[in-house]
GROMACS .gro file of N, CA and C in nm:
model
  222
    1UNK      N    1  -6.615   0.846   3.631
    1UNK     CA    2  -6.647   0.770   3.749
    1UNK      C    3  -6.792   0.724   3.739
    2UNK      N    4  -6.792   0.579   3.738
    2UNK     CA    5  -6.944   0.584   3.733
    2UNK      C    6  -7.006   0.561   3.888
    3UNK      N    7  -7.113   0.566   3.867
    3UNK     CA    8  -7.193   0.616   3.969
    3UNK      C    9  -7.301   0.455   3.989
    4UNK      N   10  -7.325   0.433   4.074
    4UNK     CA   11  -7.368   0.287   4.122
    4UNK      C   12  -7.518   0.321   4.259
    5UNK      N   13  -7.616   0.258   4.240
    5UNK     CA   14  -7.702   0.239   4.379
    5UNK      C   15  -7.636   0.192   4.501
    6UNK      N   16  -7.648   0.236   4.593
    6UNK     CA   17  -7.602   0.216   4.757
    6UNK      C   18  -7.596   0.053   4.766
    7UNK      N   19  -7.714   0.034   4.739
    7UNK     CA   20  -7.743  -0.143   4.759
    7UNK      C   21  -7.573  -0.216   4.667
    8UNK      N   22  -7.569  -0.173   4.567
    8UNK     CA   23  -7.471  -0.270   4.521
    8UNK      C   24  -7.359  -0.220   4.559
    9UNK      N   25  -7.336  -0.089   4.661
    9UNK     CA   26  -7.192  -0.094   4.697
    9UNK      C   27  -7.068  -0.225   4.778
   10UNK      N   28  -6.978  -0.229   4.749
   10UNK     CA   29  -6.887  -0.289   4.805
   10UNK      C   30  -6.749  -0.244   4.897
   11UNK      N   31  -6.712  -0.306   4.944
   11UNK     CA   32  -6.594  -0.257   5.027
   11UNK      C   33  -6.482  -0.360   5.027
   12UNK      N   34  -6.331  -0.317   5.072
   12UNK     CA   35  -6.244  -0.355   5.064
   12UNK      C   36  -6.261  -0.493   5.148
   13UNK      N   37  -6.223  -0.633   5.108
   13UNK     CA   38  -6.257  -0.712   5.245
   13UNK      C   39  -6.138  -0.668   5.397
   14UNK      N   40  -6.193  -0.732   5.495
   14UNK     CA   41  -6.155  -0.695   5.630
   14UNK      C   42  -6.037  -0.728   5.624
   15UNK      N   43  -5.968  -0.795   5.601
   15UNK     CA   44  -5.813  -0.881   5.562
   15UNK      C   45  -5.752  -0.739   5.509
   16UNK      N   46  -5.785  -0.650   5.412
   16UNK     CA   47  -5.715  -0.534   5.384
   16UNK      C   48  -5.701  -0.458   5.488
   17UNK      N   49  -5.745  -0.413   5.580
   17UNK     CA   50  -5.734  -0.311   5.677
   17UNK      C   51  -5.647  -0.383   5.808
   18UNK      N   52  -5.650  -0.517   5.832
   18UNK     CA   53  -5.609  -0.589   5.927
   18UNK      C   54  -5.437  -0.664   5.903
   19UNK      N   55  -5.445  -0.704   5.822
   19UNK     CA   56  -5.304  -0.790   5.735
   19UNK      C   57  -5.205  -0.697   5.711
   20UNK      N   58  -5.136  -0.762   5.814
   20UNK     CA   59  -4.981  -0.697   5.890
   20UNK      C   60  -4.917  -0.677   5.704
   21UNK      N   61  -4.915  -0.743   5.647
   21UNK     CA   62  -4.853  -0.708   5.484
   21UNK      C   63  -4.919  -0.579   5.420
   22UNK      N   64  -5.009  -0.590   5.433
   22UNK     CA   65  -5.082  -0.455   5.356
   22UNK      C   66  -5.013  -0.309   5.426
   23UNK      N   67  -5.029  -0.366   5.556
   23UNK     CA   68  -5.035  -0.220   5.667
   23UNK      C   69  -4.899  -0.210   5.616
   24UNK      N   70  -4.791  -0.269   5.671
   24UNK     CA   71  -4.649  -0.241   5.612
   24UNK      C   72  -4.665  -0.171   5.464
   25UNK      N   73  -4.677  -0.241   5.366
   25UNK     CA   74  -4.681  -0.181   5.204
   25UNK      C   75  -4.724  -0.034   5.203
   26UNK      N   76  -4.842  -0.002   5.273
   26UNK     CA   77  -4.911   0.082   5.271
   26UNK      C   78  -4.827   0.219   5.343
   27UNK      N   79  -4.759   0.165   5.448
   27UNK     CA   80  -4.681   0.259   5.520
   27UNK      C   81  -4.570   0.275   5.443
   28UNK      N   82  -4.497   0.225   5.406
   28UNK     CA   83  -4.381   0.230   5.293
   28UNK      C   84  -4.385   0.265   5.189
   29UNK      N   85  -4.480   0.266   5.087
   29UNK     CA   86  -4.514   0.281   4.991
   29UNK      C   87  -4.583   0.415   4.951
   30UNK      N   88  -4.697   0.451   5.099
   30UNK     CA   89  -4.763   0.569   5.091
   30UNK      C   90  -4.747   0.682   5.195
   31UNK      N   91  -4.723   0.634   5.344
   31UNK     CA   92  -4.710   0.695   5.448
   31UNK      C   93  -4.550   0.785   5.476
   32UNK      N   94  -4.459   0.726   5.448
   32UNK     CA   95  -4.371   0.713   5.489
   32UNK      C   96  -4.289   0.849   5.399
   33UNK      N   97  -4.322   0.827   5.254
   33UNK     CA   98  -4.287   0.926   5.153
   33UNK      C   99  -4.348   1.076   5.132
   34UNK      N  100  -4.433   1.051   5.172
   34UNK     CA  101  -4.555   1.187   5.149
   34UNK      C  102  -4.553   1.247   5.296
   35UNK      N  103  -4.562   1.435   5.303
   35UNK     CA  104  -4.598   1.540   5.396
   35UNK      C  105  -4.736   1.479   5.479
   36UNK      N  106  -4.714   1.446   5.629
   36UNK     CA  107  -4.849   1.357   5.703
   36UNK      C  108  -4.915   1.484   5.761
   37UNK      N  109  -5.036   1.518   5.765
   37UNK     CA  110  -5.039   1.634   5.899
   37UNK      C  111  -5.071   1.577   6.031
   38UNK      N  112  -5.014   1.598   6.107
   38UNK     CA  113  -5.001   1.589   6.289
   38UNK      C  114  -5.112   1.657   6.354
   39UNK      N  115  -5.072   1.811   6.385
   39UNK     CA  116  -5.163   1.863   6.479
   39UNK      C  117  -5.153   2.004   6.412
   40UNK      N  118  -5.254   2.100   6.436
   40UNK     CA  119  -5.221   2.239   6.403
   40UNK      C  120  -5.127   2.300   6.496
   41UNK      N  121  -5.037   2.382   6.454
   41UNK     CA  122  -4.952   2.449   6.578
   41UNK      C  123  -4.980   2.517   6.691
   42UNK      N  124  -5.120   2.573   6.691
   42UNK     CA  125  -5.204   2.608   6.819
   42UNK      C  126  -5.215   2.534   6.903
   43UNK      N  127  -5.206   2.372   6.892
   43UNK     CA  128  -5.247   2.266   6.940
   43UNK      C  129  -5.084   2.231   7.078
   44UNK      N  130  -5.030   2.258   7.033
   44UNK     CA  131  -4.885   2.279   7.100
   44UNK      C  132  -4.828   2.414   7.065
   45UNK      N  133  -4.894   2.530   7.117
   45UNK     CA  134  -4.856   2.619   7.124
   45UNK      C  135  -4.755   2.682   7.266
   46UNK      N  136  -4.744   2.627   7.326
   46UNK     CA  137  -4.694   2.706   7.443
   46UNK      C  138  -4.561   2.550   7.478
   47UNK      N  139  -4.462   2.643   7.566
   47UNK     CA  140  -4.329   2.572   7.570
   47UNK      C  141  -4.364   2.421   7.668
   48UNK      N  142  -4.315   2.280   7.608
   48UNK     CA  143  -4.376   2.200   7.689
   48UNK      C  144  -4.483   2.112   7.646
   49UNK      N  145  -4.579   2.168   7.544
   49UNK     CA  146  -4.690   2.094   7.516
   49UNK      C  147  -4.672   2.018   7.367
   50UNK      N  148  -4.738   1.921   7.395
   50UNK     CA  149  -4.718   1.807   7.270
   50UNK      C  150  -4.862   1.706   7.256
   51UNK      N  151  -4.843   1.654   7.144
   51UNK     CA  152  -4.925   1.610   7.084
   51UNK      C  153  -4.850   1.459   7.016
   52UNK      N  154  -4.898   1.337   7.063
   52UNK     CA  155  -4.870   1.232   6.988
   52UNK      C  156  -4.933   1.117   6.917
   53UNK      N  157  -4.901   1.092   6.794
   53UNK     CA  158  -4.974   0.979   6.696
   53UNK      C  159  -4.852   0.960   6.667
   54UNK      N  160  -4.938   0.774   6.567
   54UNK     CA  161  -4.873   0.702   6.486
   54UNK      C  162  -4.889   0.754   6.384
   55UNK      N  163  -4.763   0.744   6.263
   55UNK     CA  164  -4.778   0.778   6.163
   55UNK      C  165  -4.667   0.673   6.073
   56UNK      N  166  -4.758   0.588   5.986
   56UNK     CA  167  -4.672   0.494   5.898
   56UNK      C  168  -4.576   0.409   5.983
   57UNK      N  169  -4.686   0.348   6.120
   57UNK     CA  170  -4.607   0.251   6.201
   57UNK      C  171  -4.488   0.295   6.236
   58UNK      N  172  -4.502   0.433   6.298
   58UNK     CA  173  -4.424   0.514   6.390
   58UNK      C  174  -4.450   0.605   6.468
   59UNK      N  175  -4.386   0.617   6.595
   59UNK     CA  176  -4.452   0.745   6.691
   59UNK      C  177  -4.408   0.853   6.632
   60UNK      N  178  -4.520   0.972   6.645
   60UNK     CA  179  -4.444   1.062   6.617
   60UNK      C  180  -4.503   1.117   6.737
   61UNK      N  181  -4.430   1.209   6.755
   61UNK     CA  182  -4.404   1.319   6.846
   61UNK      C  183  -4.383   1.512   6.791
   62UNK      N  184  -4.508   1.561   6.838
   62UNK     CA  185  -4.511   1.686   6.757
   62UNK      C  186  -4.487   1.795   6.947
   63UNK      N  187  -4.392   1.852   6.974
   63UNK     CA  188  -4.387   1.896   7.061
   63UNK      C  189  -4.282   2.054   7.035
   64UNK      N  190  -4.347   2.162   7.164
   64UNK     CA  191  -4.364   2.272   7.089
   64UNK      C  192  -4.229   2.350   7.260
   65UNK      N  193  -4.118   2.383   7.159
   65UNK     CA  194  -4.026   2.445   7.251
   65UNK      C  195  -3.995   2.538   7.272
   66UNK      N  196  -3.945   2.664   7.332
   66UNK     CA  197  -3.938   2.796   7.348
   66UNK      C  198  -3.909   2.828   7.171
   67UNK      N  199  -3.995   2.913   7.130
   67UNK     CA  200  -3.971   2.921   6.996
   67UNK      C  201  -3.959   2.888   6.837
   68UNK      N  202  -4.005   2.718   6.856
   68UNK     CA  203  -3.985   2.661   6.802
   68UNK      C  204  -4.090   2.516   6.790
   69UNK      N  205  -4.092   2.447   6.664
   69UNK     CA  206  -4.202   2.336   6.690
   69UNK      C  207  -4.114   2.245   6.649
   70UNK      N  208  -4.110   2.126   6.682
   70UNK     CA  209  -4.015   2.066   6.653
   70UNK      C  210  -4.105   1.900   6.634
   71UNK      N  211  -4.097   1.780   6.516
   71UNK     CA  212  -4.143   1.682   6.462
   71UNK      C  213  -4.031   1.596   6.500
   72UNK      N  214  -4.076   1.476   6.578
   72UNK     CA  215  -3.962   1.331   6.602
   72UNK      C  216  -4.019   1.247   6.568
   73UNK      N  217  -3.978   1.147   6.532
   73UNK     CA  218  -4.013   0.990   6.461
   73UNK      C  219  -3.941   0.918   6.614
   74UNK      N  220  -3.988   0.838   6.607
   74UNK     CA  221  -3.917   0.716   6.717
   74UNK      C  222  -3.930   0.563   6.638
   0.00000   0.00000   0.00000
């Protein structure tokens, strides 16, 4: 890896992070296939409590039931 001065760094242009094509590819390609982490299970520890994000241009839903933790996609 080479190693570069701050001054000549670069970044992805803004069109990558914004462009409905990328975001899709990116979710399909990377999101969608691979283990995401949500929340720690402390975080919805007790019966009732939940926690929600997007994940790969989907809700998820991490919510915690008598006994059990349970992960939904919508």
């Amino acid at each position: 890896m080479a190693v570069q001065p701050l001054e000549k760094a670069r970044s992805l242009p803004f069109s990558a992070y914004t462009d409905p094509v990328v975001i899709e590819e990116e979710s399909t390609s990377i999101f969608s296939r691979e283990w995401v982490f949500v929340c720690m299970a402390g975080e919805v520890s007790q019966p009732g409590d939940y926690f929600a994000m997007i994940v790969a241009l989907k809700d998820a839903l991490k919510r915690s039931m008598p006994k059990r933790i349970e992960l939904s996609f919508f």
